[in-house]
C-alpha positions as a printed Julia matrix, in Angstrom:
403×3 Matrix{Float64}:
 116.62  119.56  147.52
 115.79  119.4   143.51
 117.82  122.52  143.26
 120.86  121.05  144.18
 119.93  118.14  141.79
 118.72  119.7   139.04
 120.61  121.5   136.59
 118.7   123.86  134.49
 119.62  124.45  130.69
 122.73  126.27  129.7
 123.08  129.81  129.31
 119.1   129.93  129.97
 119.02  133.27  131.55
 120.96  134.9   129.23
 118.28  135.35  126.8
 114.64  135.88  126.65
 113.87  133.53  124.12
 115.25  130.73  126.74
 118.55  128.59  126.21
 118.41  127.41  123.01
 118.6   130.89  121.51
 121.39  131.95  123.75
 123.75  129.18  122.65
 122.87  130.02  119.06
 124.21  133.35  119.76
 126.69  132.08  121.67
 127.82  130.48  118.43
 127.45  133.0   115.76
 129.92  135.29  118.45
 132.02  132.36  118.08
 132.07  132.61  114.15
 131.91  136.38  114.57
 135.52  136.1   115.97
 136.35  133.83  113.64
 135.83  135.47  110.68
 137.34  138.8   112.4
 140.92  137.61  112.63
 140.87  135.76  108.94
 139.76  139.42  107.91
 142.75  140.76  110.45
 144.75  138.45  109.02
 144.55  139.53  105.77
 144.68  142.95  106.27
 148.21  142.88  107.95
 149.82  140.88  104.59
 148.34  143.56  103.01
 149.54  146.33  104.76
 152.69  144.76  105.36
 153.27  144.33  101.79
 151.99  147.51  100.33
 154.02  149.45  103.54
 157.19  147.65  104.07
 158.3   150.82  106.2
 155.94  149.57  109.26
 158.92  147.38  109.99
 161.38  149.92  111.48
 164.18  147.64  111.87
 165.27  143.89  110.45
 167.02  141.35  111.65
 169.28  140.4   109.06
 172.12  139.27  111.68
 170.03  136.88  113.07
 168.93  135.67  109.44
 171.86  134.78  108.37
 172.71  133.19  111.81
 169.8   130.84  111.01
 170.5   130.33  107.59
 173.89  129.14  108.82
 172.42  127.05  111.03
 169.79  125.58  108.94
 167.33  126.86  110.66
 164.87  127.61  108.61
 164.92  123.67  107.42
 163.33  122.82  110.85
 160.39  125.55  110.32
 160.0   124.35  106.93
 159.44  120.74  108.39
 157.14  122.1   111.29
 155.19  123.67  108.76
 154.7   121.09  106.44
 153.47  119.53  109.55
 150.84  121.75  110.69
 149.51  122.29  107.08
 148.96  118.33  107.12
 147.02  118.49  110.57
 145.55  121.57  109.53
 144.37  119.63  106.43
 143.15  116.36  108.24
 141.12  118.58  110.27
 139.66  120.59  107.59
 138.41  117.51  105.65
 136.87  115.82  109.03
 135.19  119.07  109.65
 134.1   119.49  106.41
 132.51  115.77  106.06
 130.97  116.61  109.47
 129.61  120.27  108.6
 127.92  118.88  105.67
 126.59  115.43  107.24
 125.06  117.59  109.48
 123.71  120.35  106.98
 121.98  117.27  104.83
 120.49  115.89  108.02
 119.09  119.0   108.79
 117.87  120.44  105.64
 118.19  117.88  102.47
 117.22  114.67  103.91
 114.36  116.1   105.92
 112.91  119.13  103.31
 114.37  117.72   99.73
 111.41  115.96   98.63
 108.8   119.33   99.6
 111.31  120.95   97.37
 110.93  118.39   94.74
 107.21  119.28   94.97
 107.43  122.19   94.69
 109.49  122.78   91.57
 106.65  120.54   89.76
 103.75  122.99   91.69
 104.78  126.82   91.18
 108.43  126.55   89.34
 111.75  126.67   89.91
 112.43  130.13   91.63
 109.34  130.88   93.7
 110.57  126.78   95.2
 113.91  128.21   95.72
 112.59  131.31   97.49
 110.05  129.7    99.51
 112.36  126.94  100.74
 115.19  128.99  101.8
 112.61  131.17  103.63
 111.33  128.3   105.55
 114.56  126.62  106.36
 116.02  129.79  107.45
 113.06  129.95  110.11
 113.15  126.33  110.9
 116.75  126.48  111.75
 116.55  129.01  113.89
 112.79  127.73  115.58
 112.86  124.05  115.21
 116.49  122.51  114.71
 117.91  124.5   117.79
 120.18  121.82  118.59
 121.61  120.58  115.43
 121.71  124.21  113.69
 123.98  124.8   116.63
 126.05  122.29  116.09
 126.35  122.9   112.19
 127.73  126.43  113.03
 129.89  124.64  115.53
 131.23  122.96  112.62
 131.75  125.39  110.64
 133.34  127.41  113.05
 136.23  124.57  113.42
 135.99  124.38  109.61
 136.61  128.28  109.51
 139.6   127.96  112.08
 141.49  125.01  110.01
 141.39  126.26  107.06
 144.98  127.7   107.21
 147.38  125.88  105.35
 151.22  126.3   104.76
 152.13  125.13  101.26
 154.0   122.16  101.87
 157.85  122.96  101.5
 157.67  126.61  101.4
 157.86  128.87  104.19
 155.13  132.05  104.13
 157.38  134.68  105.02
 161.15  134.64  104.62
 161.35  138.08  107.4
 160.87  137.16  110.91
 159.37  140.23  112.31
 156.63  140.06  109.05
 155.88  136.23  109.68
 155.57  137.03  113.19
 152.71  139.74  112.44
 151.12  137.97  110.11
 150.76  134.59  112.28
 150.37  136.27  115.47
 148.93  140.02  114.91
 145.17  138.88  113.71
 144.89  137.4   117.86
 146.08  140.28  119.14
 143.81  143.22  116.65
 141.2   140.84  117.61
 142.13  141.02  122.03
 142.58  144.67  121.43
 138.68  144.92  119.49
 137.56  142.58  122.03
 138.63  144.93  125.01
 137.58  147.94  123.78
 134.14  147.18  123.03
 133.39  145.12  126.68
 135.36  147.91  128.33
 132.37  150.14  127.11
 130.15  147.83  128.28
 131.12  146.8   131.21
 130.79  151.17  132.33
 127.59  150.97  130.72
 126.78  147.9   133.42
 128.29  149.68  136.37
 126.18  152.83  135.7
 122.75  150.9   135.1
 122.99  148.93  138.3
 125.01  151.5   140.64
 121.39  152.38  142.7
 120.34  148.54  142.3
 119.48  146.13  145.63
 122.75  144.2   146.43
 119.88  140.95  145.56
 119.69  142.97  142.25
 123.29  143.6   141.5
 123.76  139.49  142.28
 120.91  137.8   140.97
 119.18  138.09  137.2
 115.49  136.78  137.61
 113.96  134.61  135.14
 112.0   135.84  132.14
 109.03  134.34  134.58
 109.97  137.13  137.66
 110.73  140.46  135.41
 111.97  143.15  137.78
 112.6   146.72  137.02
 115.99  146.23  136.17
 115.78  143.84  133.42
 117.23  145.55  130.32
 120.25  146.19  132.57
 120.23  142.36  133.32
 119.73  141.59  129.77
 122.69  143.92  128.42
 124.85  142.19  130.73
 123.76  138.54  129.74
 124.68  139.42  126.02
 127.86  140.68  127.15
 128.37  137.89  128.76
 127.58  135.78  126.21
 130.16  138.1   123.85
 132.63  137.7   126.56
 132.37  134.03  126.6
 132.44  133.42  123.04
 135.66  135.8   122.99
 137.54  133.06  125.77
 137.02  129.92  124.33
 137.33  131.64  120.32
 140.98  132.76  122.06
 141.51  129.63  124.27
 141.53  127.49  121.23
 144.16  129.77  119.58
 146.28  129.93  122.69
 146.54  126.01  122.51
 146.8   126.09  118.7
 150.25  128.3   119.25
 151.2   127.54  122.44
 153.2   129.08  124.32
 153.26  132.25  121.69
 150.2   133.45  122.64
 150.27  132.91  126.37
 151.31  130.56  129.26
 149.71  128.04  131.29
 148.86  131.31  133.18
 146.81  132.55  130.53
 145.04  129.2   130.26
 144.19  128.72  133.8
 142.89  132.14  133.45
 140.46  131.92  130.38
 139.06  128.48  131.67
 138.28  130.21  135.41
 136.34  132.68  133.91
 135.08  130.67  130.78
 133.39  127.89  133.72
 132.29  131.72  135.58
 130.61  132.64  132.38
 128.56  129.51  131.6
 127.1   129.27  135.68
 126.36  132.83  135.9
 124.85  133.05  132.31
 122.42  130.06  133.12
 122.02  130.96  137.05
 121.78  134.96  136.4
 124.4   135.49  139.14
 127.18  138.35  139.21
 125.48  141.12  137.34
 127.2   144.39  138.76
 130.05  141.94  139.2
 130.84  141.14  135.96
 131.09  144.93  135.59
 133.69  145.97  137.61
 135.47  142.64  136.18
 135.22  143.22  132.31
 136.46  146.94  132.72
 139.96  145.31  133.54
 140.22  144.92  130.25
 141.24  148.59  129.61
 145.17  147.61  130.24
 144.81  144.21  127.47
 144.55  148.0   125.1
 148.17  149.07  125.89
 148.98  145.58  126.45
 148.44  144.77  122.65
 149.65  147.98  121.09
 152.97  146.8   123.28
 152.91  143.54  121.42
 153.06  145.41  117.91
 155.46  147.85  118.79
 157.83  145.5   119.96
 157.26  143.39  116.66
 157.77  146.22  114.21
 160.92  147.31  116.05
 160.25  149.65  117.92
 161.49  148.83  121.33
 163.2   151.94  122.25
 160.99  154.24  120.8
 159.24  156.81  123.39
 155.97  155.82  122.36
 156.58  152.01  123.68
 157.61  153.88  126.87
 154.42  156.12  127.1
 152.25  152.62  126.35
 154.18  151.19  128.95
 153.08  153.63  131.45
 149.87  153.43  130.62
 149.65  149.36  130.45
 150.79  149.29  134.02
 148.85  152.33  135.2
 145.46  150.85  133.77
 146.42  147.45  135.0
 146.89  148.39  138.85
 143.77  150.57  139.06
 141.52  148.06  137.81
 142.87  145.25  137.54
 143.87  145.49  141.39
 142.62  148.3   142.67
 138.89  148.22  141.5
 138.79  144.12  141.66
 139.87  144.58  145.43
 137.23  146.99  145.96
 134.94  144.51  144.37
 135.36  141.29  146.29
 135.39  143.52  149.62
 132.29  144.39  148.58
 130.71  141.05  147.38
 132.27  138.94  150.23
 131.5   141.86  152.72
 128.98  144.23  152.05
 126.69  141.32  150.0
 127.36  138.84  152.2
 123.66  138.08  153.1
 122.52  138.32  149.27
 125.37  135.97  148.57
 124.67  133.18  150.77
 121.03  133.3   149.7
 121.34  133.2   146.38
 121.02  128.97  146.21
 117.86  129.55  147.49
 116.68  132.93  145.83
 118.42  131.43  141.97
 118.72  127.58  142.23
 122.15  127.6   141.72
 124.38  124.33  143.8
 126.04  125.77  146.76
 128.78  123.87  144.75
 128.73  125.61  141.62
 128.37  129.29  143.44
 131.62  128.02  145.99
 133.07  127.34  142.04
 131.94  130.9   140.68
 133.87  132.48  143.92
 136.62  130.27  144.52
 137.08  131.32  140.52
 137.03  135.03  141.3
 139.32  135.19  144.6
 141.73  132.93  141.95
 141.6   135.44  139.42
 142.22  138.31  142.24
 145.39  136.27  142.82
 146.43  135.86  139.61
 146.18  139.69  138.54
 147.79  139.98  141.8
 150.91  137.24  140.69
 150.81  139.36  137.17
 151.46  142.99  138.54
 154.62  141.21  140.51
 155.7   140.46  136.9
 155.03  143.93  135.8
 156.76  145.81  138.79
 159.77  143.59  138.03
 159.81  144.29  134.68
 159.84  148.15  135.24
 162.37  147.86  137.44
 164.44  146.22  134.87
 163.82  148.78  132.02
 164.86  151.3   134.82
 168.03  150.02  135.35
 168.68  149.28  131.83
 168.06  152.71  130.64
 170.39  154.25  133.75
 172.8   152.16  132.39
 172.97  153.11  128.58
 172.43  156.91  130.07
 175.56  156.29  132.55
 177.77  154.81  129.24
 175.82  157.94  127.24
C-alpha cells in the first residue's frame, strides 16, 4: 500500500550518488545544450558571412515582393517585440540568478571570508573560499545550486536580443539559418551521440533476464548488470535534458520548429523519462527507442539543404532516401518488434514490476500508455512521409514528361 502512496525522489535511480546529484546533472545537460546552440549559432553567421556561396540560390523575387508589400515593416515590429520580452525576461532572470547566488554563497559564507582576509591575506582567502563553496554547492546546497543553474540556464536562453528597429538579416534564406540552424546542428549532435548509445545499451543487456532488461535496482540491490543500468540512466538523463532544452525552443518559435505533433511527442517521452529515471524501469527499452533517432540525422541535413537552396539537388534526393529508409526500420519496424516483445514476451516481468520497483500501477499504465502513443505517432508520421514521396514522384515524372 505505501508504494502506491509514496513517491520516491526524482530521478533517484539514475545516479549513484542518489537524486540530488542526478538533477544537478540533469541541469548542467540542460546548460550543456544551451551553450551548444549559442556556440552553433555563432558559427553559422560566421560561416555564412565569410562563405556567402553556401547559399546556392536567393530569393530576390520574393524580396522585392515583400518590400512591395511592406513586409518587412511587420518583422521589424515583431522583432522589436520579442527583443522587449526577450529583455524583460533577461532582467527577471538575472535579479533571480543572483538573489539566489547571494543566498547561497554571500549572505551565508561573506563574513568567513571577511575573516579570513584579516587571518592569512587576500589570495590564499580567495583560494580557500572558492574551494569550499565549490564543494558546498555541489554537497550541501543541492537544492538551491540547482536552481541557480536553473536560472542561469533561462538567463542563457534570453539573452538574444534584436536591436530594436533593425532587422538581423536582410536575406531570407541567411536569417532563416541563423535563427533556426543552431536547433537543428544541435538535434542532429543530439542524435548521433544517443544513437551510439542507445547500440551500446542493446548490446550490454541483449543476454539480460527480461526482470533485468525492465527493472534498474537500487544502489541498495547491485546486480551484475549495473554499469549497463547506470550507462543507460545517464543517457537518460542526457536524453531528458535534450527534450525539455528543445521543448522550450519549439514553444519559443512555434510552429517553425515543429507542430503540436512534435509537442505531444517531447512531453510523452519527457513524463517517460522522469518515471523511469526515478523507478529504474525500461532499460533495454529505452534502447531500441533512442536508436530511432538515426533518421532525425537525414532529417536535419534535409532541413539545411532545403534552406541553402538546394532542393533539387541529387544529394537532397539521396538524404531523402535515407531519412525514410532509417525512419521505417526503426522507427517502425524495430519499435514494433519492441512493444511485441515488452507487452508479449515480458508480460509477467511487466505486471510485477509495482511490486518488484515501487512504481504506481498508475504511473507504469502512464509509462506504456506513453509508448503505444508514441508507436502511433511514428506510425501517423511515416503516413506523412509515404505521401510526401509519392508527391516528389509525381512531380519529378512530370518535369521529366515536359523534359
Amino acid at each position: 500500500m505505501s508504494s502506491s502512496t509514496t513517491y520516491p525522489p526524482l530521478m533517484q535511480n539514475s545516479h549513484n550518488d542518489g537524486s540530488a546529484a542526478a538533477l544537478q546533472i540533469l541541469c548542467i545537460f540542460l546548460l550543456m545544450w544551451e551553450i551548444m546552440y549559442h556556440i552553433a549559432r555563432i558559427c553559422i553567421k560566421k560561416c555564412l558571412d565569410r562563405y556567402p556561396n553556401i547559399i546556392v540560390s536567393s530569393n530576390s523575387s520574393d524580396s522585392v515582393k515583400s518590400n512591395n508589400n511592406n513586409k518587412p515593416q511587420k518583422r521589424r515590429s515583431s522583432d522589436d517585440r520579442l527583443g522587449a520580452a526577450h529583455l524583460i525576461m533577461f532582467i527577471i532572470t538575472s535579479l533571480t540568478f543572483i538573489t539566489t547566488l547571494l543566498y547561497c554563497v554571500a549572505y551565508k559564507e561573506m563574513h568567513t571570508f571577511v575573516d579570513s582576509i584579516i587571518n592569512a591575506g587576500l589570495y590564499d582567502a580567495t583560494f580557500n573560499f572558492l574551494h569550499d563553496m565549490s564543494k558546498k554547492i555541489m554537497h550541501e546546497y543541492d537544492g538551491r545550486s540547482t536552481l541557480a543553474l536553473v536560472c542561469s540556464f533561462f538567463i542563457i536562453m534570453n539573452y538574444n536580443t534584436t536591436p530594436r528597429g533593425q532587422s538581423s538579416d536582410s536575406n531570407d534564406a541567411k536569417q532563416t539559418l541563423t535563427r533556426r540552424g543552431p536547433s537543428y546542428i544541435i538535434s542532429f549532435l543530439h542524435s548521433i551521440y544517443v544513437t551510439f548509445r542507445g547500440i551500446t545499451h542493446l548490446y550490454e543487456l541483449w543476454y539480460a533476464s527480461n526482470l533485468d532488461k525492465l527493472y534498474i535496482p537500487s544502489i541498495d540491490l547491485i546486480d551484475s548488470y549495473r554499469y549497463a543500468h547506470l550507462h543507460v540512466a545517464t543517457t537518460n538523463t542526457l536524453f531528458l535534458s535534450y527534450l525539455i532544452y528543445d521543448l522550450v525552443h519549439i514553444i519559443h518559435q512555434y510552429p517553425k520548429l515543429g507542430g503540436v505533433d512534435t509537442i505531444v511527442h517531447h512531453t510523452l517521452f519527457a513524463l517517460c523519462s522522469v518515471i523511469n529515471g526515478t523507478y529504474g524501469l525500461m532499460a533495454f527499452q529505452f534502447g531500441w527507442l533512442i536508436i530511432g533517432e538515426v533518421s532525425t540525422i537525414f532529417l536535419n541535413i534535409r532541413w539545411f539543404l532545403l534552406k541553402s537552396g538546394r532542393g533539387n539537388s541529387i544529394l537532397l534526393d539521396k538524404v531523402n532516401g535515407m531519412f525514410a529508409m532509417t525512419f521505417f526500420i526503426l522507427r517502425i519496424g524495430v519499435y514494433t518488434i519492441g512493444i511485441i516483445h515488452l507487452f508479449w514476451y515480458s508480460y509477467d516481468e511487466l505486471i510485477s514490476l509495482p511490486d518488484v520497483s515501487g512504481v504506481p500501477v498508475s504511473l507504469l499504465s502512464m509509462t506504456c500508455g506513453s509508448m503505444l502513443l508514441g508507436w502511433v505517432l511514428n506510425v501517423l508520421w511515416g503516413y506523412k512521409i509515404l505521401a510526401m514521396v509519392s508527391r516528389g514522384r509525381s512531380s519529378n515524372s512530370k518535369s521529366r514528361k515536359k523534359d
